[in-house]
Coordinates of C-alpha atoms and ligand atoms in Angstrom, one line a residue:
X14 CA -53.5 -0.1 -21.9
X15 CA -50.0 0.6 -23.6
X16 CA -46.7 0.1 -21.8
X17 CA -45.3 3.7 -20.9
X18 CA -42.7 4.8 -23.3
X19 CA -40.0 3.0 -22.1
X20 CA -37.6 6.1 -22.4
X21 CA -39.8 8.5 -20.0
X22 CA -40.8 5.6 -17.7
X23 CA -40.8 6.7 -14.0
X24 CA -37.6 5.2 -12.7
X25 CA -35.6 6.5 -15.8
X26 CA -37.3 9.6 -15.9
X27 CA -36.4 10.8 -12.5
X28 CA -33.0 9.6 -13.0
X29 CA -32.6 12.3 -15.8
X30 CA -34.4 15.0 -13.9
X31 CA -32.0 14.6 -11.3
X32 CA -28.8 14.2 -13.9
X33 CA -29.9 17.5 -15.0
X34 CA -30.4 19.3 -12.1
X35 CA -28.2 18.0 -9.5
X36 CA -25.3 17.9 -12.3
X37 CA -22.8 20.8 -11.0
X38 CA -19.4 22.0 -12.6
X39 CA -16.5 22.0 -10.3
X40 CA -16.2 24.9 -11.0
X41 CA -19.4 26.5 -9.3
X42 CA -17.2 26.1 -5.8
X43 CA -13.3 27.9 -6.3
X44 CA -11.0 26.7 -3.5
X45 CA -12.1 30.7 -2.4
X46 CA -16.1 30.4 -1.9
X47 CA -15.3 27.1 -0.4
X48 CA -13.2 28.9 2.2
X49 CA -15.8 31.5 2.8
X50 CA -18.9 29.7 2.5
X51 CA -18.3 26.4 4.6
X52 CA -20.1 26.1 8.0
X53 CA -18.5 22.4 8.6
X54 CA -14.9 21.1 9.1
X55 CA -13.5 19.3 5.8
X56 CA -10.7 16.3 5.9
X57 CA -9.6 15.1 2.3
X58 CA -8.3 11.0 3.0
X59 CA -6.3 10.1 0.3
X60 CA -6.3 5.9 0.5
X61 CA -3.0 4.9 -1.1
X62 CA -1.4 1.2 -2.3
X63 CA 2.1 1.9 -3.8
X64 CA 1.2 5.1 -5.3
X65 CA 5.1 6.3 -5.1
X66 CA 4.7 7.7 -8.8
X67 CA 1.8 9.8 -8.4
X68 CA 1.3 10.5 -4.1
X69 CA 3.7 13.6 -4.3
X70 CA 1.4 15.4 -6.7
X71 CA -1.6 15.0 -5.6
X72 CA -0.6 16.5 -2.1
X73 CA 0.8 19.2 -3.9
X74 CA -2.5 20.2 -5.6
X75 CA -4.4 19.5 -2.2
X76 CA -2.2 21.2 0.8
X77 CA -2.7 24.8 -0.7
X78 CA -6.1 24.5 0.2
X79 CA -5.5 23.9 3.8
X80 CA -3.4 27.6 3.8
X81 CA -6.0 28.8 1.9
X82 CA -9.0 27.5 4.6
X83 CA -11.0 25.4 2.6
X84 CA -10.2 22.4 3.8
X85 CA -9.0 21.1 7.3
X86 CA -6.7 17.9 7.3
X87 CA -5.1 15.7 4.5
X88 CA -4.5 12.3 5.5
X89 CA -3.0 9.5 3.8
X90 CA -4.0 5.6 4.6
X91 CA -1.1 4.0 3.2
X92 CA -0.8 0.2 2.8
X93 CA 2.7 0.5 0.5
X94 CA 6.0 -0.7 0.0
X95 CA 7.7 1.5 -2.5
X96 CA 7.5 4.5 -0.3
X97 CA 4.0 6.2 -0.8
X98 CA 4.3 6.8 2.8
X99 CA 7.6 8.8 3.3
X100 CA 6.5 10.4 0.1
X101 CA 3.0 11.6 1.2
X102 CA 4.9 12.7 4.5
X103 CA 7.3 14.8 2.6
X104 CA 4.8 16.3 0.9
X105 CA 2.6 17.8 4.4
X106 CA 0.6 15.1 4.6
X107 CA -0.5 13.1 7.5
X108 CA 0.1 9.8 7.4
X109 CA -1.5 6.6 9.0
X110 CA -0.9 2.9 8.2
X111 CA -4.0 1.3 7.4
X112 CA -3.1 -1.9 9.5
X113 CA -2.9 0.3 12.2
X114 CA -6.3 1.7 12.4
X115 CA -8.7 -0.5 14.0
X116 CA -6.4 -3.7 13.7
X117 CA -9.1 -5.4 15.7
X118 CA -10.4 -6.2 13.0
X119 CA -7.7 -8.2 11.3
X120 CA -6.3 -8.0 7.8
X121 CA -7.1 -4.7 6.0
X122 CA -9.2 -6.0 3.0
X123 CA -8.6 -3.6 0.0
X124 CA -9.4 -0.2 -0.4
X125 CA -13.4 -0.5 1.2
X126 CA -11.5 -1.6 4.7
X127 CA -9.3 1.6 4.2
X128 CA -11.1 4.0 3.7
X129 CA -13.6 2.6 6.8
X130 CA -10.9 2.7 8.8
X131 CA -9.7 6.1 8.2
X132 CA -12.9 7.7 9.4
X133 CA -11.4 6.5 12.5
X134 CA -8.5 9.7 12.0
X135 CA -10.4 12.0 9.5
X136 CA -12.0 14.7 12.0
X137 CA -13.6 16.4 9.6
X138 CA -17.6 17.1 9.5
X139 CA -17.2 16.2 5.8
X140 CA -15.1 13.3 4.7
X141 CA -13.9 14.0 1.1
X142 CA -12.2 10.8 -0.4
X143 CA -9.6 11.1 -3.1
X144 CA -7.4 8.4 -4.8
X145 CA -4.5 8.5 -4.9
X146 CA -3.6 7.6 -8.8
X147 CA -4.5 10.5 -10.1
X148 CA -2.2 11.6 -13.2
X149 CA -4.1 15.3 -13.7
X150 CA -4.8 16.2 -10.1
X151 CA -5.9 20.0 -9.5
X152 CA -7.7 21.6 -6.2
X153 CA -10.8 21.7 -8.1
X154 CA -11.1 18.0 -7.2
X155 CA -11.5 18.5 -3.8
X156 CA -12.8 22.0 -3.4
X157 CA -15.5 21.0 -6.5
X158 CA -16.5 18.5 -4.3
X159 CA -16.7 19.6 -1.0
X160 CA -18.1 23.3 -1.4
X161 CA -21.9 21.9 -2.1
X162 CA -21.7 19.4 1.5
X163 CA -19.9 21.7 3.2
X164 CA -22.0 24.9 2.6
X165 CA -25.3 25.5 4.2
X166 CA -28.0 23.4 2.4
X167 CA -29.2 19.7 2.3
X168 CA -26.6 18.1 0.3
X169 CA -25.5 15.3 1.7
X170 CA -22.9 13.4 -1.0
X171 CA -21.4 14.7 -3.5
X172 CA -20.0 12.3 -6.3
X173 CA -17.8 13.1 -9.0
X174 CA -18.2 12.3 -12.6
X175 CA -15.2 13.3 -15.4
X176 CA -14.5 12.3 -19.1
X177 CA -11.9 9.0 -18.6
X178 CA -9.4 9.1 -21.3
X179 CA -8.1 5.9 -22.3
X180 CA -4.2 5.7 -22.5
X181 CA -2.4 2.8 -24.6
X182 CA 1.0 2.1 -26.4
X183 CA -0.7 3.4 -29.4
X184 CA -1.6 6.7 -28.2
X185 CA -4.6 8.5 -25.6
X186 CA -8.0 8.4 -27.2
X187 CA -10.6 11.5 -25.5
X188 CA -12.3 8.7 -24.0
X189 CA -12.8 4.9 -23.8
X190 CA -11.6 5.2 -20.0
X191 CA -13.7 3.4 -17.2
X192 CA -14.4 -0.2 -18.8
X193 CA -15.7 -1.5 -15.2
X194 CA -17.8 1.9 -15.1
X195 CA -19.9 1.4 -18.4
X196 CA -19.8 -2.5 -19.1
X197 CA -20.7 -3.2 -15.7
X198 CA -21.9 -1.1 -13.2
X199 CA -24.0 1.6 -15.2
X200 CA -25.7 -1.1 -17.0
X201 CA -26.7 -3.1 -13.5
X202 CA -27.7 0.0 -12.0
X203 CA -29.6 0.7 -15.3
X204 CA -31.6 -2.8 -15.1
X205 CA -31.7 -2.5 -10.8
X206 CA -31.7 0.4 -9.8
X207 CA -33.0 3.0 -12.1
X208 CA -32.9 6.1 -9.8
X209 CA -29.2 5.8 -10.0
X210 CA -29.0 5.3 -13.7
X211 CA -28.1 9.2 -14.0
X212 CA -25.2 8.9 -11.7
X213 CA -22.1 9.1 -14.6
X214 CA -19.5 7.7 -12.6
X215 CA -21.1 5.5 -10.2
X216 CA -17.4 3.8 -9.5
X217 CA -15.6 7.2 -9.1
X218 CA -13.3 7.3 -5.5
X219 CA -13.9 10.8 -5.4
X220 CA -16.8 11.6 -3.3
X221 CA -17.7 14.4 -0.1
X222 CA -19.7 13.1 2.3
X223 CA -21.1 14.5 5.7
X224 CA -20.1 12.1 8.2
X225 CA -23.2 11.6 10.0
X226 CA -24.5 10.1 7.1
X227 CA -21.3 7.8 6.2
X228 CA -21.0 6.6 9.5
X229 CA -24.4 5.0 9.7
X230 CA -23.5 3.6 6.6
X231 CA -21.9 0.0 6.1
X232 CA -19.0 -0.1 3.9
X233 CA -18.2 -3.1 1.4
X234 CA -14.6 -3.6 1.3
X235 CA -12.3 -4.0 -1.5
X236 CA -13.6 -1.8 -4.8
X237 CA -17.1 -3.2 -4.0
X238 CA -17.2 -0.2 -2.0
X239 CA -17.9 2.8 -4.2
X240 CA -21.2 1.7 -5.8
X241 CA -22.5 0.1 -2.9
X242 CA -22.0 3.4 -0.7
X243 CA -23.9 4.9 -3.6
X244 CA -26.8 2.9 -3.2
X245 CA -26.6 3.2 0.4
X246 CA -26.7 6.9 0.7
X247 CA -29.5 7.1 -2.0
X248 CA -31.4 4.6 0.3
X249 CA -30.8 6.4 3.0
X250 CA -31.1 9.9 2.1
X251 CA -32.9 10.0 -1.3
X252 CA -31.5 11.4 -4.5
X253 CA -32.3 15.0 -4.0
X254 CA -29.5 15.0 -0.8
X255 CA -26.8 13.5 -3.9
X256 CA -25.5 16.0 -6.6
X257 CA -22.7 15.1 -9.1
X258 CA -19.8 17.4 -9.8
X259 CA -18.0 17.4 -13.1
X260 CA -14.8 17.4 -12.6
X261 CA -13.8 17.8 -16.2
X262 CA -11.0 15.2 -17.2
X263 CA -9.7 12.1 -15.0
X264 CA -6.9 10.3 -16.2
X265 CA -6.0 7.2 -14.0
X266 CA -3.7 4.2 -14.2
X267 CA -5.6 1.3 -16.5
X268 CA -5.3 -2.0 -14.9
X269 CA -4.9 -5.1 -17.3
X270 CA -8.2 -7.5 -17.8
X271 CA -7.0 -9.8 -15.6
X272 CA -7.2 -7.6 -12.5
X273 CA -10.4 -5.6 -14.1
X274 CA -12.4 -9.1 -13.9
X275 CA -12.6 -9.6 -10.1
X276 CA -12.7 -6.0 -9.6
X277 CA -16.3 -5.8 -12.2
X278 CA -16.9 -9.5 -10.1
X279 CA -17.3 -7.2 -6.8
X280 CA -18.6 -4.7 -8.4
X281 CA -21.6 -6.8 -9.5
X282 CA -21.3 -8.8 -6.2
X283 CA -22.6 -5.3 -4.5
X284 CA -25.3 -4.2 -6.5
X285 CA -26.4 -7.6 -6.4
X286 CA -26.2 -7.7 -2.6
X287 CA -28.6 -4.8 -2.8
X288 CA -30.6 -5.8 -4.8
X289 CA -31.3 -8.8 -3.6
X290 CA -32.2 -6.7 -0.1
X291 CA -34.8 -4.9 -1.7
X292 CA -36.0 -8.1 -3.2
X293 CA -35.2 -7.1 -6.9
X294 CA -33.7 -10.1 -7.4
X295 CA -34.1 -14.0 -5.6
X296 CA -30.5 -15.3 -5.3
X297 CA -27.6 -13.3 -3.6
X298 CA -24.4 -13.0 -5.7
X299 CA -21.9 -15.8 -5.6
X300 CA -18.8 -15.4 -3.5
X301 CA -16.8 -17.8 -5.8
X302 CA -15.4 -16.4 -9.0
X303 CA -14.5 -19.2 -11.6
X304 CA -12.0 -17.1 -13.4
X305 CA -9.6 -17.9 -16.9
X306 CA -6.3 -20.0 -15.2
X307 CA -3.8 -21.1 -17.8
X308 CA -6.1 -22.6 -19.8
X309 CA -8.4 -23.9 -16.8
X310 CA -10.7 -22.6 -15.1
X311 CA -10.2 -21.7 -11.2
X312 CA -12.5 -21.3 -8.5
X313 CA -11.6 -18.4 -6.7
X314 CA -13.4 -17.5 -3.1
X315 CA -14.0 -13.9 -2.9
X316 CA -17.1 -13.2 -0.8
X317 CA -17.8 -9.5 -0.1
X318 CA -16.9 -8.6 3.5
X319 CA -19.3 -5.6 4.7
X320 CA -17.5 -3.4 7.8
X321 CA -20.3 -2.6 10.0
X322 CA -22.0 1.6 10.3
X323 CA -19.0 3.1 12.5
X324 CA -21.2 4.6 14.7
X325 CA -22.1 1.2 15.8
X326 CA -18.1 0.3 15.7
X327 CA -17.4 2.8 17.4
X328 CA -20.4 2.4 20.6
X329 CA -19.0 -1.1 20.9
X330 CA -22.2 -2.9 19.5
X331 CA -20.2 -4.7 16.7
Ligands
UPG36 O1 -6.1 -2.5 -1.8 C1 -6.1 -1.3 -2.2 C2 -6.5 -1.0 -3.5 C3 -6.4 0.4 -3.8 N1 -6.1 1.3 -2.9 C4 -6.1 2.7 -3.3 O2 -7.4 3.1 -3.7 C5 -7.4 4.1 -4.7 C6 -8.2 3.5 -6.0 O3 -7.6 2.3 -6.3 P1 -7.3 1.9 -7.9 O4 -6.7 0.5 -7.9 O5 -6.5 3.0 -8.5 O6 -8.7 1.9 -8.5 P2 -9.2 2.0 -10.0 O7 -8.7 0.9 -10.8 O8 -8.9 3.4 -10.5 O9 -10.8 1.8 -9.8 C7 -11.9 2.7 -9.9 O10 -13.0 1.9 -9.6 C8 -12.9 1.3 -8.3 C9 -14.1 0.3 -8.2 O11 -15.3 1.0 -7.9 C10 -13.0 2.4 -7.2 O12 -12.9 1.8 -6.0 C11 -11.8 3.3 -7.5 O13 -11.8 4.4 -6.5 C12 -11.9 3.9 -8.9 O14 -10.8 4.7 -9.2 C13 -5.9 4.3 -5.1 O15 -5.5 5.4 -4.4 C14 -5.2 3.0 -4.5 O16 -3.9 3.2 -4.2 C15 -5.8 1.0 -1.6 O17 -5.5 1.8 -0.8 N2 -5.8 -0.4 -1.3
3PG37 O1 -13.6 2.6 -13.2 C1 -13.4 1.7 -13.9 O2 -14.2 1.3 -14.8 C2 -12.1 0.9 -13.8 O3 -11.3 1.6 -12.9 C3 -11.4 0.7 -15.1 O4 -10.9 1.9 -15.6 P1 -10.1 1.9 -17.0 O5 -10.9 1.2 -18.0 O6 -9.9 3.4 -17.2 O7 -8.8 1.2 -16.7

């Protein structure tokens, strides 16, 4: 017997079935049908670590949609010194410091820990995350998102996906945006978890998600978070309860290498994690990155740190 094409094997196959239909433009849910269709409460949580440059526009893009009714609440976790906070308040927001939510729990541990925590003052039935480094922000990002969880029907997540411009001294190319996003995690959902090779932007912060599904979720912290709350839905729920929405164009703030290596280092520490669960692979990650010191190499600890399903949190088992 032949191998099956490797192109239309199962796995892949489905994966593009679903990237096709599931693939929705933002533009499919106007802040207006969101307003008139929704049958569940919406908060957007913005999480936010000295975002003093950008906070004040974001807010301005979201709040309209609270007059407007498609939206509930906007809250920013802020964990800032150059004023994101007083910013984000100026702006409408409402504003919680993310050492003060659930600070039995100790240190807040990256952006993961933060948004976990903020479930504990988003009300909404659908929890639409944002960040909050956004250069192009427009209501379509929320509203795109939210109108196909919110609305009657079995969508459960929705994730977005966007071209990613890259920006240098040189100039902005269309695209070369996302390094982490296509060197990393597409490929090692590619080779691990197939089903999910359709997703575009498996690191994207934007998501909507129905609480009763998030909150019997675990959540890795740091930026392991994004990809592994992918998996974890899709485990839970299956890919037909997951659509994507095209959000057109993102433009964010490019970190240097140096900061991109422990973040593509959790990244892979997470789907490895997983996979390693579902016995794809023998060893779990390492929590020890040996990373390029001036001109040595240094072992650095960074184990993933997974908040427990707030549900259980929140019923005192954990
Ligand atoms: O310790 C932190 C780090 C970040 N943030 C906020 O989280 C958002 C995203 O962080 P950022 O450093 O801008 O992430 P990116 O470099 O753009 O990383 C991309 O890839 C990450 C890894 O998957 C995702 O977590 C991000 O959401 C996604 O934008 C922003 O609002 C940050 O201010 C925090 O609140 N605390
Ligand atoms: O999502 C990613 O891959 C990282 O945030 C890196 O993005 P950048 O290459 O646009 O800086």
């Amino acid at each position: 017997m032949t191998d099956p094409d490797p192109v239309t094997r199962p796995p892949l196959d489905a994966a593009r079935a679903w990237a096709q239909r599931a693939t929705i433009g933002h533009e499919v849910w106007p802040a207006a049908r969101v307003a008139a269709e929704r049958e569940r409460t919406v908060s957007v949580v913005l999480p936010a670590r000295n975002e003093a440059a950008t906070i004040g526009a974001n807010l301005d893009a979201l709040l309209p949609l609270r007059d407007a009714g498609a939206i509930d609440q906007v809250v920013v976790v802020d964990d800032s010194d150059d004023g994101t906070a007083d910013i984000a308040r100026a702006h409408g927001a409402e504003v919680h410091a993310q050492a003060a939510l659930l600070s039995q729990y100790g240190p807040v541990l990256g952006k993961g820990d933060a948004m976990w925590r903020a479930l504990t003052v988003a009300t909404g039935d659908v929890v639409c995350f944002l960040d909050a480094d956004t250069e192009n922000p427009g209501p379509h990002f929320a509203a795109g998102l939210v109108g196909p969880v919110a609305a009657a029907g079995t969508v459960q997540l929705a994730k977005a996906c966007y071209r990613r411009p890259f920006r240098s001294a040189a100039g902005t190319e269309p695209t070369g945006g996302g390094r982490v996003t296509e060197l990393t995690a597409r490929p090692l959902l590619n080779a691990l978890f197939p089903a999910l090779a359709g997703v575009r932007q498996p690191l994207a912060g934007e998501i909507a998600v129905r609480r009763e599904l998030i909150e019997r979720l675990p959540l890795l912290c740091g930026y392991a978070v994004d990809v592994a709350l992918l998996i974890d839905a899709w485990r839970a729920v299956g890919l037909d309860a997951l659509v994507q929405v095209d959000l057109d164009v993102r433009q964010n703030r490019h970190h240097p290498l140096e900061q991109l290596a422990p973040m593509a280092f959790e990244v892979t520490g997470a789907i490895l994690r997983r996979a390693q669960e579902d016995g794809r692979v023998a060893e779990p990650p390492p929590d020890v990155m040996l990373a390029q010191g001036d001109g040595a190499l240094e072992a650095v600890a960074r184990p993933l740190v997974e908040r427990p399903p707030l549900a259980l949190a929140r019923h005192g088992v954990l």
